[in-house]
Amino acid sequence: AHYERPSLIALLPELQGKRVIDLGCGPGEYAAYLTSQGATVTAVDSSLEMISLVQQKLGNSVHAYVQDLAQGVPDEADRSFDLVVSPLMIHYLEDPTSLFRDVKRILKPEGLFVFSTHHPFVDYQFSPSGNYFLTEKIVDEWDTLGRPTRVEYFRRPLSALMQSLTDAGLCMVELSEGRPDEQMQQTDPESFQKLS
């Protein structure tokens, strides 16, 4: 929250009156922010549980539905969104090219796609092969809710991610590796020091 979120939000354009789709919306943190800034929001996640949380939190203020994002967003109309956001979701897809093609299709001309993902060099420390240039499934255990949770995601080199974007007809206009916000210094000084 104190690292990725401020970095992604800093990349967003003016949101008032914009149509935005949040891909991999999770429990709706970004959907809530986007709505509060005047955007009309569609929230999509592969988890029914996450969509239920979005609906509990935001009610009818957003259109929310379940979709396997590895299959893209086939029900969305061409050129219908000003902005596509996808916070910390891309690394759960073995091959994001299909989703990126749909992002290109549903964006209006001059629309933006803003996403965040794991940094490929940071995830390299978990590489089973030790080969930076492979796309590999990583199986990890996270303890974010007070109990261990098995998490599977894909680590890929930056070049593979960029190739998937260009293969889909998208181009990168800005890259941010982010910096933690000052609140992190209070809540997690050790991580703040490492990331600053």
Short mmCIF file of C-alpha atoms in Angstrom, two decimals, residues 32-177:
data_model
loop_
_atom_site.label_atom_id
_atom_site.label_comp_id
_atom_site.label_asym_id
_atom_site.label_seq_id
_atom_site.Cartn_x
_atom_site.Cartn_y
_atom_site.Cartn_z
CA ALA A 32 -12.80 2.87 -4.80
CA TYR A 33 -10.06 5.40 -5.54
CA LEU A 34 -10.98 5.70 -9.22
CA THR A 35 -14.65 6.21 -8.36
CA SER A 36 -13.78 8.83 -5.73
CA GLN A 37 -11.95 10.77 -8.45
CA GLY A 38 -15.02 10.93 -10.69
CA ALA A 39 -14.40 7.97 -13.00
CA THR A 40 -17.05 5.50 -14.17
CA VAL A 41 -15.50 2.18 -13.19
CA THR A 42 -15.80 -1.42 -14.32
CA ALA A 43 -14.02 -3.84 -11.96
CA VAL A 44 -12.98 -7.31 -13.15
CA ASP A 45 -11.33 -10.17 -11.29
CA SER A 46 -11.02 -13.93 -11.74
CA SER A 47 -12.15 -14.47 -8.14
CA LEU A 48 -15.84 -14.44 -7.21
CA GLU A 49 -14.78 -13.74 -3.62
CA MET A 50 -12.96 -10.56 -4.69
CA ILE A 51 -15.91 -9.39 -6.79
CA SER A 52 -18.21 -9.99 -3.80
CA LEU A 53 -15.93 -7.77 -1.69
CA VAL A 54 -16.03 -5.05 -4.36
CA GLN A 55 -19.83 -5.20 -4.44
CA GLN A 56 -20.04 -5.06 -0.63
CA LYS A 57 -17.68 -2.09 -0.52
CA LEU A 58 -18.91 -0.10 -3.52
CA GLY A 59 -22.41 -1.40 -4.26
CA ASN A 60 -23.81 -0.18 -7.56
CA SER A 61 -21.25 2.61 -7.92
CA VAL A 62 -19.15 0.22 -10.07
CA HIS A 63 -19.97 -2.50 -12.56
CA ALA A 64 -18.13 -5.61 -11.29
CA TYR A 65 -17.90 -9.09 -12.73
CA VAL A 66 -15.86 -12.31 -12.74
CA GLN A 67 -13.65 -13.07 -15.75
CA ASP A 68 -10.62 -15.30 -16.30
CA LEU A 69 -8.24 -12.56 -17.38
CA ALA A 70 -5.94 -15.05 -19.10
CA GLN A 71 -8.75 -15.10 -21.69
CA GLY A 72 -8.87 -11.31 -21.94
CA VAL A 73 -12.10 -9.34 -21.62
CA PRO A 74 -14.17 -10.60 -24.57
CA ASP A 75 -17.44 -9.02 -23.41
CA GLU A 76 -16.10 -5.46 -23.48
CA ALA A 77 -16.75 -3.32 -26.56
CA ASP A 78 -14.00 -2.03 -28.82
CA ARG A 79 -12.68 1.46 -28.00
CA SER A 80 -14.85 1.81 -24.92
CA PHE A 81 -12.40 2.86 -22.17
CA ASP A 82 -10.24 5.92 -21.62
CA LEU A 83 -8.05 4.08 -19.14
CA VAL A 84 -7.21 0.48 -18.27
CA VAL A 85 -5.53 -0.13 -14.91
CA SER A 86 -4.14 -3.45 -13.77
CA PRO A 87 -2.42 -3.33 -10.39
CA LEU A 88 -0.21 -6.29 -9.46
CA MET A 89 -2.02 -8.83 -11.62
CA ILE A 90 0.02 -9.40 -14.80
CA HIS A 91 2.50 -11.73 -13.06
CA TYR A 92 -0.30 -14.22 -12.35
CA LEU A 93 -0.70 -14.84 -16.09
CA GLU A 94 1.60 -17.33 -17.78
CA ASP A 95 1.30 -15.39 -21.04
CA PRO A 96 -0.23 -11.89 -20.84
CA THR A 97 -0.28 -11.34 -24.63
CA SER A 98 -3.97 -12.25 -25.03
CA LEU A 99 -4.96 -9.84 -22.28
CA PHE A 100 -2.74 -7.12 -23.74
CA ARG A 101 -4.42 -7.56 -27.15
CA ASP A 102 -7.80 -7.03 -25.52
CA VAL A 103 -6.47 -4.00 -23.65
CA LYS A 104 -5.44 -2.52 -27.00
CA ARG A 105 -8.86 -3.38 -28.46
CA ILE A 106 -10.94 -1.83 -25.67
CA LEU A 107 -8.88 1.35 -25.29
CA LYS A 108 -10.13 4.47 -27.01
CA PRO A 109 -7.63 6.21 -29.30
CA GLU A 110 -5.20 8.07 -27.01
CA GLY A 111 -6.30 5.83 -24.11
CA LEU A 112 -3.80 4.68 -21.51
CA PHE A 113 -2.93 1.32 -19.99
CA VAL A 114 -1.34 1.72 -16.55
CA PHE A 115 -0.22 -1.41 -14.73
CA SER A 116 2.11 -2.59 -12.02
CA THR A 117 3.83 -5.93 -11.70
CA HIS A 118 6.58 -7.62 -9.75
CA HIS A 119 10.02 -6.33 -10.64
CA PRO A 120 11.71 -9.10 -12.66
CA PHE A 121 15.07 -8.64 -11.00
CA VAL A 122 13.62 -8.83 -7.48
CA ASP A 123 11.75 -12.03 -8.36
CA TYR A 124 14.92 -13.44 -9.91
CA GLN A 125 16.10 -14.44 -6.41
CA PHE A 126 13.28 -17.03 -6.41
CA SER A 127 14.13 -18.44 -9.85
CA PRO A 128 14.27 -22.26 -9.74
CA SER A 129 16.65 -22.37 -12.72
CA GLY A 130 18.80 -19.34 -11.98
CA ASN A 131 18.29 -18.22 -15.60
CA TYR A 132 17.05 -14.62 -15.70
CA PHE A 133 15.84 -14.97 -19.30
CA LEU A 134 13.35 -17.79 -18.67
CA THR A 135 9.69 -17.27 -17.86
CA GLU A 136 9.15 -19.47 -14.83
CA LYS A 137 6.41 -20.35 -12.41
CA ILE A 138 7.33 -19.35 -8.87
CA VAL A 139 5.67 -21.06 -5.92
CA ASP A 140 6.04 -19.02 -2.76
CA GLU A 141 4.49 -18.74 0.68
CA TRP A 142 3.29 -15.36 1.88
CA ASP A 143 2.15 -14.46 5.36
CA THR A 144 0.03 -11.38 4.81
CA LEU A 145 -3.03 -12.33 6.87
CA GLY A 146 -1.33 -13.91 9.86
CA ARG A 147 -1.26 -17.35 8.26
CA PRO A 148 0.87 -18.83 5.48
CA THR A 149 -0.71 -18.72 2.02
CA ARG A 150 0.64 -20.54 -1.03
CA VAL A 151 1.02 -18.18 -3.97
CA GLU A 152 1.90 -19.06 -7.56
CA TYR A 153 2.97 -16.48 -10.11
CA PHE A 154 5.19 -16.12 -13.16
CA ARG A 155 8.59 -14.44 -13.22
CA ARG A 156 9.69 -13.22 -16.61
CA PRO A 157 12.49 -11.01 -17.86
CA LEU A 158 11.65 -7.40 -18.61
CA SER A 159 12.29 -8.07 -22.31
CA ALA A 160 9.54 -10.74 -22.39
CA LEU A 161 7.05 -8.37 -20.78
CA MET A 162 7.92 -5.60 -23.23
CA GLN A 163 7.70 -8.00 -26.18
CA SER A 164 4.19 -9.07 -25.10
CA LEU A 165 3.16 -5.41 -24.99
CA THR A 166 4.55 -4.60 -28.43
CA ASP A 167 3.16 -7.83 -29.93
CA ALA A 168 -0.26 -6.60 -28.81
CA GLY A 169 0.25 -3.22 -30.51
CA LEU A 170 0.87 -1.26 -27.32
CA CYS A 171 3.81 1.04 -26.69
CA MET A 172 5.36 2.17 -23.44
CA VAL A 173 5.41 5.89 -22.78
CA GLU A 174 6.59 5.86 -19.15
CA LEU A 175 8.23 3.45 -16.71
CA SER A 176 8.36 3.98 -12.96
CA GLU A 177 10.15 1.73 -10.51
#
